[in-house]
Short mmCIF file of C-alpha atoms in Angstrom, two decimals:
data_model
loop_
_atom_site.label_atom_id
_atom_site.label_comp_id
_atom_site.label_asym_id
_atom_site.label_seq_id
_atom_site.Cartn_x
_atom_site.Cartn_y
_atom_site.Cartn_z
CA MET Z 1 159.14 88.72 -51.83
CA LYS Z 2 160.85 86.27 -54.18
CA ASN Z 3 164.37 87.55 -53.44
CA SER Z 4 163.83 87.40 -49.68
CA PHE Z 5 162.61 83.80 -50.00
CA LEU Z 6 165.57 82.73 -52.14
CA HIS Z 7 167.95 84.43 -49.69
CA TYR Z 8 166.31 82.51 -46.83
CA LEU Z 9 166.73 79.22 -48.71
CA GLU Z 10 170.41 79.93 -49.36
CA VAL Z 11 171.48 81.29 -46.00
CA GLU Z 12 169.13 79.74 -43.43
CA ARG Z 13 168.24 76.46 -45.11
CA GLY Z 14 171.70 76.04 -46.65
CA LEU Z 15 170.36 74.74 -49.97
CA SER Z 16 172.80 74.15 -52.83
CA PRO Z 17 173.19 76.64 -55.71
CA ASN Z 18 171.55 74.14 -58.08
CA THR Z 19 168.52 73.80 -55.82
CA ILE Z 20 168.25 77.59 -55.48
CA THR Z 21 168.37 77.86 -59.29
CA ALA Z 22 165.54 75.31 -59.55
CA TYR Z 23 163.42 77.31 -57.08
CA ARG Z 24 164.14 80.52 -59.01
CA ARG Z 25 163.15 78.86 -62.28
CA ASP Z 26 159.90 77.50 -60.82
CA ILE Z 27 158.92 80.84 -59.28
CA ALA Z 28 159.75 82.54 -62.60
CA LYS Z 29 156.93 80.48 -64.15
CA LEU Z 30 154.55 81.99 -61.60
CA GLU Z 31 155.90 85.49 -62.28
CA LEU Z 32 155.19 85.04 -65.99
CA PHE Z 33 151.64 83.98 -65.14
CA VAL Z 34 151.28 87.03 -62.84
CA THR Z 35 152.27 89.37 -65.68
CA GLY Z 36 149.40 88.06 -67.76
CA LYS Z 37 147.00 88.54 -64.86
CA ARG Z 38 148.23 92.09 -64.24
CA LYS Z 39 148.69 91.27 -60.57
CA THR Z 40 151.59 90.93 -58.16
CA LEU Z 41 152.83 87.84 -56.34
CA ALA Z 42 151.49 89.29 -53.10
CA SER Z 43 147.97 89.84 -54.50
CA LEU Z 44 147.32 86.37 -55.95
CA THR Z 45 144.42 84.34 -54.59
CA ALA Z 46 144.00 80.60 -54.16
CA GLY Z 47 141.89 80.65 -57.33
CA ASP Z 48 144.72 82.33 -59.23
CA LEU Z 49 147.15 79.66 -58.07
CA ARG Z 50 144.80 76.88 -59.16
CA ASP Z 51 144.55 78.54 -62.58
CA PHE Z 52 148.33 78.70 -62.70
CA LEU Z 53 148.72 74.97 -62.00
CA ARG Z 54 146.04 74.12 -64.57
CA ASP Z 55 147.96 76.24 -67.10
CA LEU Z 56 151.10 74.22 -66.45
CA HIS Z 57 149.17 71.02 -67.11
CA ARG Z 58 147.68 72.41 -70.33
CA HIS Z 59 151.18 73.31 -71.52
CA GLY Z 60 152.23 69.68 -71.15
CA LEU Z 61 154.25 69.83 -67.93
CA SER Z 62 154.53 66.41 -66.25
CA LEU Z 63 152.73 65.74 -62.98
CA ARG Z 64 156.08 65.39 -61.23
CA SER Z 65 157.23 68.79 -62.54
CA ILE Z 66 153.91 70.38 -61.55
CA ALA Z 67 154.27 68.91 -58.05
CA ARG Z 68 157.77 70.41 -57.82
CA VAL Z 69 156.54 73.85 -58.94
CA SER Z 70 153.63 73.58 -56.51
CA SER Z 71 156.06 72.80 -53.70
CA ALA Z 72 158.15 75.88 -54.56
CA VAL Z 73 155.04 78.08 -54.65
CA ARG Z 74 153.81 76.70 -51.32
CA GLY Z 75 157.21 77.41 -49.78
CA LEU Z 76 157.23 80.96 -51.15
CA TYR Z 77 153.82 81.84 -49.73
CA ARG Z 78 154.40 80.03 -46.42
CA PHE Z 79 157.57 82.11 -45.98
CA ALA Z 80 155.82 85.36 -46.98
CA ALA Z 81 152.99 84.74 -44.52
CA ALA Z 82 155.41 83.90 -41.70
CA GLU Z 83 157.40 87.07 -42.40
CA GLY Z 84 154.25 89.19 -42.45
CA THR Z 85 154.63 90.19 -46.12
CA ILE Z 86 151.13 88.85 -46.82
CA ARG Z 87 148.24 88.44 -44.39
CA ILE Z 88 146.73 85.23 -45.78
CA ASP Z 89 148.59 82.34 -47.40
CA PRO Z 90 146.65 81.55 -50.62
CA ALA Z 91 148.66 78.38 -51.24
CA GLU Z 92 147.25 76.74 -48.09
CA GLN Z 93 143.99 76.15 -49.94
CA ILE Z 94 145.50 74.40 -52.96
CA ASP Z 95 144.92 70.69 -53.41
CA SER Z 96 147.67 69.24 -55.56
CA ALA Z 97 149.83 66.15 -55.84
CA ARG Z 98 152.93 66.34 -53.69
CA LEU Z 99 156.24 64.61 -54.06
CA PRO Z 100 157.12 62.29 -51.16
CA LYS Z 101 158.69 64.24 -48.30
CA SER Z 102 162.26 63.36 -47.48
CA LEU Z 103 163.14 62.95 -43.84
CA PRO Z 104 165.23 65.76 -42.37
CA ARG Z 105 168.98 65.18 -42.21
CA TYR Z 106 170.46 65.32 -38.72
CA LEU Z 107 173.81 64.79 -37.03
CA ASN Z 108 174.60 61.92 -34.70
CA LEU Z 109 175.97 62.66 -31.23
CA ASP Z 110 179.61 62.17 -32.21
CA GLU Z 111 179.18 64.62 -35.08
CA VAL Z 112 177.55 67.14 -32.76
CA ASP Z 113 180.46 66.85 -30.31
CA SER Z 114 182.99 67.31 -33.11
CA LEU Z 115 181.13 70.34 -34.46
CA LEU Z 116 180.87 72.03 -31.06
CA GLU Z 117 184.57 71.45 -30.37
CA ALA Z 118 185.70 72.82 -33.75
CA PRO Z 119 186.13 76.54 -32.87
CA ASP Z 120 189.49 77.71 -31.50
CA THR Z 121 188.37 78.97 -28.10
CA ALA Z 122 191.78 80.51 -27.39
CA MET Z 123 190.59 83.39 -29.61
CA PRO Z 124 187.67 85.79 -29.00
CA GLU Z 125 186.12 84.75 -32.32
CA GLY Z 126 186.36 81.11 -31.30
CA LEU Z 127 184.63 81.78 -27.97
CA ARG Z 128 181.83 83.52 -29.85
CA ASP Z 129 181.53 80.70 -32.39
CA ARG Z 130 181.48 78.02 -29.69
CA ALA Z 131 178.80 79.94 -27.78
CA MET Z 132 176.66 80.30 -30.92
CA LEU Z 133 176.96 76.62 -31.84
CA GLU Z 134 176.26 75.47 -28.29
CA LEU Z 135 173.19 77.67 -28.11
CA LEU Z 136 171.94 76.61 -31.54
CA TYR Z 137 172.09 72.93 -30.60
CA ALA Z 138 170.78 73.56 -27.07
CA THR Z 139 167.66 75.38 -28.26
CA GLY Z 140 166.93 74.43 -31.88
CA LEU Z 141 166.59 78.11 -32.79
CA ARG Z 142 166.30 79.21 -36.39
CA VAL Z 143 169.38 81.15 -37.51
CA SER Z 144 167.26 84.30 -37.89
CA GLU Z 145 166.27 83.94 -34.22
CA LEU Z 146 169.84 83.25 -33.07
CA ILE Z 147 171.46 86.29 -34.68
CA THR Z 148 168.80 88.74 -33.48
CA LEU Z 149 169.13 87.77 -29.80
CA ARG Z 150 170.04 90.58 -27.43
CA ILE Z 151 171.70 90.33 -24.04
CA ASP Z 152 168.45 91.29 -22.27
CA ASP Z 153 166.72 88.30 -23.87
CA PHE Z 154 168.61 85.91 -21.56
CA ASN Z 155 167.77 84.81 -18.02
CA PHE Z 156 170.89 83.02 -16.84
CA ASP Z 157 169.58 82.35 -13.33
CA ILE Z 158 166.77 80.12 -14.56
CA GLY Z 159 168.29 79.16 -17.91
CA TYR Z 160 165.92 80.39 -20.60
CA LEU Z 161 165.77 82.99 -23.35
CA VAL Z 162 163.01 84.86 -25.12
CA CYS Z 163 163.21 84.95 -28.91
CA GLN Z 164 161.08 86.38 -31.66
CA GLY Z 165 160.11 83.68 -34.13
CA LYS Z 166 158.22 83.55 -37.41
CA GLY Z 167 155.34 85.98 -37.64
CA ARG Z 168 157.07 88.01 -34.90
CA LYS Z 169 155.71 85.66 -32.27
CA GLU Z 170 157.67 85.58 -29.01
CA ARG Z 171 158.42 82.30 -27.29
CA VAL Z 172 160.39 81.14 -24.27
CA VAL Z 173 163.06 78.51 -24.89
CA PRO Z 174 165.15 76.79 -22.19
CA PHE Z 175 168.87 76.09 -22.56
CA GLY Z 176 171.22 73.87 -20.61
CA ARG Z 177 174.33 74.28 -18.50
CA SER Z 178 176.81 73.70 -21.31
CA ALA Z 179 175.34 76.49 -23.44
CA LYS Z 180 175.16 78.75 -20.38
CA GLN Z 181 178.82 78.08 -19.55
CA TRP Z 182 180.05 78.92 -23.06
CA ILE Z 183 177.88 82.03 -23.39
CA GLU Z 184 179.19 83.33 -20.07
CA ARG Z 185 182.78 82.62 -21.19
CA TYR Z 186 182.09 84.52 -24.41
CA LEU Z 187 180.61 87.45 -22.47
CA ARG Z 188 183.73 87.59 -20.27
CA GLY Z 189 186.48 86.84 -22.77
CA GLY Z 190 185.13 87.34 -26.28
CA ARG Z 191 182.48 89.99 -26.65
CA PRO Z 192 184.39 92.75 -24.78
CA SER Z 193 187.16 92.68 -27.40
CA PHE Z 194 184.59 93.29 -30.15
CA VAL Z 195 182.99 96.10 -28.15
CA ARG Z 196 186.38 97.81 -27.64
CA ARG Z 197 186.84 98.00 -31.42
CA ALA Z 198 183.49 99.80 -31.77
CA PRO Z 199 182.48 102.22 -29.00
CA ASP Z 200 178.95 102.34 -30.47
CA ALA Z 201 178.67 98.54 -30.55
CA GLU Z 202 175.16 97.17 -30.82
CA ASP Z 203 173.56 95.37 -27.87
CA ALA Z 204 173.13 92.20 -29.90
CA MET Z 205 174.42 89.13 -28.06
CA PHE Z 206 176.60 87.92 -30.92
CA LEU Z 207 178.84 90.51 -32.57
CA SER Z 208 181.21 90.56 -35.50
CA ARG Z 209 184.82 91.63 -35.03
CA LEU Z 210 183.72 95.17 -35.92
CA GLY Z 211 181.12 95.27 -33.16
CA LYS Z 212 178.15 94.85 -35.50
CA ALA Z 213 175.36 92.32 -35.09
CA MET Z 214 176.08 88.90 -36.56
CA THR Z 215 174.56 88.34 -40.01
CA ARG Z 216 173.03 85.21 -41.52
CA GLN Z 217 175.69 85.09 -44.20
CA ARG Z 218 178.56 85.30 -41.71
CA PHE Z 219 177.06 82.68 -39.41
CA PHE Z 220 176.57 80.34 -42.35
CA GLN Z 221 180.26 80.78 -43.26
CA ILE Z 222 181.29 80.06 -39.66
CA LEU Z 223 179.13 76.93 -39.54
CA LYS Z 224 180.54 75.64 -42.83
CA ALA Z 225 184.12 76.24 -41.66
CA CYS Z 226 183.47 74.46 -38.35
CA GLY Z 227 181.86 71.59 -40.23
CA ARG Z 228 184.99 71.18 -42.36
CA THR Z 229 187.19 71.26 -39.26
CA ALA Z 230 184.97 68.65 -37.61
CA GLY Z 231 185.15 66.41 -40.69
CA ILE Z 232 181.39 66.32 -41.13
CA ARG Z 233 180.36 64.95 -44.50
CA GLY Z 234 177.22 65.94 -46.35
CA ALA Z 235 175.19 69.12 -46.28
CA LEU Z 236 175.49 71.19 -43.12
CA SER Z 237 173.21 74.13 -42.42
CA PRO Z 238 171.57 75.77 -39.39
CA HIS Z 239 168.48 73.69 -40.18
CA VAL Z 240 170.52 70.48 -39.88
CA VAL Z 241 171.52 71.50 -36.35
CA ARG Z 242 167.89 72.37 -35.60
CA HIS Z 243 166.80 68.96 -36.90
CA SER Z 244 169.46 67.33 -34.72
CA PHE Z 245 168.17 69.15 -31.62
CA ALA Z 246 164.61 67.96 -32.31
CA THR Z 247 165.54 64.38 -33.19
CA HIS Z 248 167.77 63.86 -30.16
CA LEU Z 249 165.13 65.24 -27.79
CA LEU Z 250 162.45 63.00 -29.25
CA GLU Z 251 164.70 59.94 -29.08
CA ARG Z 252 165.16 60.57 -25.37
CA GLY Z 253 161.50 60.77 -24.54
CA ALA Z 254 160.42 64.36 -25.15
CA ASP Z 255 156.74 64.62 -26.01
CA LEU Z 256 155.66 66.09 -29.34
CA ARG Z 257 153.72 69.02 -27.85
CA SER Z 258 156.71 70.25 -25.83
CA LEU Z 259 158.94 69.89 -28.88
CA GLN Z 260 156.44 71.90 -30.93
CA LEU Z 261 156.58 74.74 -28.38
CA MET Z 262 160.37 74.78 -28.27
CA LEU Z 263 160.68 74.78 -32.06
CA GLY Z 264 158.02 77.45 -32.48
CA HIS Z 265 155.90 75.43 -34.91
CA SER Z 266 152.40 76.86 -35.26
CA ASN Z 267 151.12 73.49 -36.51
CA ILE Z 268 152.01 70.24 -34.73
CA GLY Z 269 151.91 68.50 -38.13
CA THR Z 270 155.21 70.21 -38.93
CA THR Z 271 156.73 68.68 -35.80
CA GLN Z 272 155.44 65.18 -36.53
CA ILE Z 273 158.01 64.56 -39.27
CA TYR Z 274 160.52 63.91 -36.47
CA THR Z 275 158.49 60.93 -35.29
CA HIS Z 276 159.38 59.21 -38.57
CA VAL Z 277 163.08 59.76 -37.92
CA SER Z 278 162.73 58.33 -34.43
CA ARG Z 279 160.81 55.30 -35.68
CA GLU Z 280 163.54 54.54 -38.19
CA ARG Z 281 166.12 54.55 -35.41
CA LEU Z 282 163.97 52.32 -33.20
CA ARG Z 283 163.64 49.86 -36.08
CA ARG Z 284 167.43 49.76 -36.52
CA ILE Z 285 167.95 49.21 -32.79
CA TYR Z 286 165.39 46.41 -32.75
CA ASP Z 287 166.86 44.71 -35.83
CA SER Z 288 170.37 44.94 -34.39
CA HIS Z 289 169.67 43.72 -30.86
CA HIS Z 290 166.55 41.59 -30.63
CA PRO Z 291 167.43 37.86 -30.80
CA ARG Z 292 164.38 37.06 -32.96
CA ALA Z 293 164.44 40.16 -35.21
CA LYS Z 294 165.74 38.21 -38.21
CA ALA Z 295 163.99 35.37 -39.99
CA PRO Z 296 165.09 31.91 -38.80
CA THR Z 297 167.64 30.13 -40.98
CA LYS Z 298 165.79 26.83 -40.69
#
């Protein structure tokens, strides 16, 4: 359970090695507590987790450190519940101080254009990479959803796909003409070359050069390389592209409920963080363009 969560943070969330180490260290505190309880991580209750946090306080850990550990534990159990490893998330019932949430990082439109144009589409691999990036930005899919897509999941006539999200819940997600164009180009000029190298190629939409289904690790490498080519500064991960999809839709008038459905959020509260991003942008626009936005000089 722990290793799967840390792998998700590294590959799908794109967190730095130092951050992964911090998560590992915080979860190790819980594992030590579990040993004393003679239980497993998967069998802990909300009461056990409260006892754990009280133990940290008794051992002199600062409130800020306890909040950080609590955040790591919440993330671990939220992930495990979404993956179906546990049936009930015990951390949902914990009341504890939380550190202020940072707003999600996202790309501006110029950065998105540069990222999408980074692959060398004269090569089969470049056609595949362009198709994956176009689809990721067009749909806001999680990387785990993107790499498990199969050809039969697409309806090109209407322009939508069916993906399996967290908790193995299926949802329908639309995609636009640009993504459709690049996927069709990949199907004509990229994917066949991968299939020829492997007669028993899988029916996954996105294949490696050996005809195997794309992996999270390989996609993450491709994204990083395209980010460097595009000259994008700062952290770049599949989640950043997902955040960009959500932010740009909201800025152009999409309603929160529709965005929630497209993102596959079970709770609309998760989607609402994007309203803060949009408000910040509106404030900047107002301050920059309204003639009376600034205080009078006299």
